[in-house]
Amino acid sequence: MKPFVFNTTKSIINEPGALKNIADICRQNHISKPLVVTDQGIVSVGLMAQLEEALKAGDMSYDSYADVVADPPEAIIYKALDVLKAGGNDGVIGFGGGSSMDTAKLVALMAKSGETLDDIYGVGNAKGQRLPLILIPTTAGTGSEVTAVAIVTTGETTKAGVVATQLYPDVALLDAELTVGLPPHITAATGVDAMVHAIEAYTSARLKNPYADMLAKQALTLLSENIMTATHDGKNVEARQAMLLGACLAGQAFANAPVAAVHALAYPLGGHYHIPHGLSNSLVLPYVMRFNAVEAKTLYAELAPFIMGHAVEGDDDTVTNALITHIEKLIVDLGLPNTLKDMKVPEADLPKLASDAMKQERLLMNNPRPVSEADALAIYQAAF
Ligand SMILES: NC(=O)c1ccc[n+]([C@@H]2O[C@H](COP(=O)([O-])OP(=O)(O)OC[C@H]3O[C@@H](n4cnc5c(N)ncnc54)[C@H](O)[C@@H]3O)[C@@H](O)[C@H]2O)c1
Ligand SMILES: [Fe+2]
């Protein structure tokens, strides 16, 4: 067996309605006045009011920064940090999707360590400690509540990641009552993102390990069984809680067995056309799987029953083909657009996207099959 290290979030609370205990959870984690980091979407659907009510009911004073934007740029991180410094907060609550949670992670770290983003971009460059940190996802997707990663938009179309074990929060709180109002298209796209995390962790070339494998399979069972219900019957709390837990398990898997070419090819779509992260993944997923099948068909065949819900007869090629066809149909049934053309991506841009995807070396090195620029272009053409 290959040597490996497995890290994850220390405490995971999985309970519909658990938000009401947030003040006690803060105190248990030595927070007396948290900064809540969130976005205007969360405010406008009334979720922020629920969190404030729970904090007040538990006699906890707090401050908030509610102006995170999707794919947060550097300036947003620094603004949130200024608010924390002004409020003298001794802990951070990240409340929202990946964008709010990633901002909260960085603020908690930079507030205590004094490091700047430029100091900490990359893997293992953060040296200091962070403030106590609680993450509460309101989408079942990124798994950011259990990853050591925070993604920042650095230029017009470029993103950079901070990867550091300090970014694992003290607590991940999974409360499905917060996700019942998530619109169908966001439920579907973020759910596919979570499925991609599990699939890419299971086929991860360098750091695949038995814990991640186990988590990926359980994640895919929960996500596949519940994604249609959660998308089309959003108020179903049981399906919503299963999606949150599935996304969390997938996050634990890919935090230790990192994602690969699906994410590498998805990032330029987000960067150039602001296509949401989950949808970008969904658009290229079947085509990357077809490309990878030569090397990864045995692993794909192993995953097929967990995604399809039943065994498929035949050799690895047959099972992998059936799995990819199943995923293509799932994307359509979820109501997600399924071609780059549908997303108004100009065909003439495909070579530029392929060249951008090659910059995601951090991800491509995990792919089960090496990807050249010509391969990336062929995948985008197939997805067009
Ligand atoms: N840290 C990681 O490990 C990791 C992994 C993957 C992606 N990411 C990053 O996460 C970000 C994407 O996160 P995301 O897909 O969760 O989307 P997001 O955080 O950008 O949120 C998308 C939209 O959904 C709204 N929303 C969220 N929850 C809602 C709810 N319950 N009801 C109604 N509206 C709601 C938000 O207000 C926002 O407008 C990107 O920046 C991506 O790079 C991070
Ligand atoms: Fe992702």
mmCIF file of N, CA, C and O and ligand atoms in Angstrom, residues 141-142 193-194 197 254 259 263 267 277 281, ligand 2:
data_model
loop_
_atom_site.group_PDB
_atom_site.id
_atom_site.type_symbol
_atom_site.label_atom_id
_atom_site.label_comp_id
_atom_site.label_asym_id
_atom_site.label_seq_id
_atom_site.Cartn_x
_atom_site.Cartn_y
_atom_site.Cartn_z
ATOM 1 N N GLY A 141 -22.324 21.358 -2.358
ATOM 2 C CA GLY A 141 -21.472 21.360 -3.551
ATOM 3 C C GLY A 141 -19.998 21.320 -3.265
ATOM 4 O O GLY A 141 -19.383 20.260 -3.286
ATOM 5 N N THR A 142 -19.438 22.501 -2.945
ATOM 6 C CA THR A 142 -17.973 22.627 -2.960
ATOM 7 C C THR A 142 -17.279 21.748 -1.923
ATOM 8 O O THR A 142 -16.144 21.341 -2.133
ATOM 9 N N ASP A 193 -21.159 19.284 -9.128
ATOM 10 C CA ASP A 193 -19.806 19.619 -8.657
ATOM 11 C C ASP A 193 -19.365 18.609 -7.588
ATOM 12 O O ASP A 193 -18.254 18.057 -7.653
ATOM 13 N N ALA A 194 -20.244 18.341 -6.636
ATOM 14 C CA ALA A 194 -19.907 17.390 -5.564
ATOM 15 C C ALA A 194 -19.658 15.992 -6.135
ATOM 16 O O ALA A 194 -18.720 15.299 -5.722
ATOM 17 N N HIS A 197 -16.277 15.896 -7.553
ATOM 18 C CA HIS A 197 -15.240 15.775 -6.517
ATOM 19 C C HIS A 197 -15.013 14.306 -6.162
ATOM 20 O O HIS A 197 -13.874 13.858 -6.025
ATOM 21 N N PHE A 254 -11.776 14.573 -1.698
ATOM 22 C CA PHE A 254 -10.875 15.288 -2.630
ATOM 23 C C PHE A 254 -9.893 16.209 -1.906
ATOM 24 O O PHE A 254 -8.865 16.597 -2.473
ATOM 25 N N VAL A 259 -8.623 16.701 -7.062
ATOM 26 C CA VAL A 259 -9.337 16.676 -8.341
ATOM 27 C C VAL A 259 -8.385 16.973 -9.499
ATOM 28 O O VAL A 259 -7.262 17.431 -9.301
ATOM 29 N N HIS A 263 -11.904 19.588 -13.384
ATOM 30 C CA HIS A 263 -11.770 20.921 -12.776
ATOM 31 C C HIS A 263 -10.808 21.807 -13.569
ATOM 32 O O HIS A 263 -11.048 23.007 -13.713
ATOM 33 N N TYR A 267 -12.268 25.442 -14.975
ATOM 34 C CA TYR A 267 -11.856 26.762 -14.479
ATOM 35 C C TYR A 267 -11.826 27.850 -15.553
ATOM 36 O O TYR A 267 -12.331 28.962 -15.319
ATOM 37 N N HIS A 277 -19.308 27.583 -11.134
ATOM 38 C CA HIS A 277 -18.340 26.487 -10.997
ATOM 39 C C HIS A 277 -18.939 25.094 -11.280
ATOM 40 O O HIS A 277 -18.379 24.310 -12.054
ATOM 41 N N ASN A 281 -18.151 22.455 -14.547
ATOM 42 C CA ASN A 281 -17.746 21.054 -14.392
ATOM 43 C C ASN A 281 -18.660 20.128 -15.169
ATOM 44 O O ASN A 281 -18.216 19.218 -15.855
HETATM 45 FE FE FE B 2 -15.466 21.749 -7.574
#
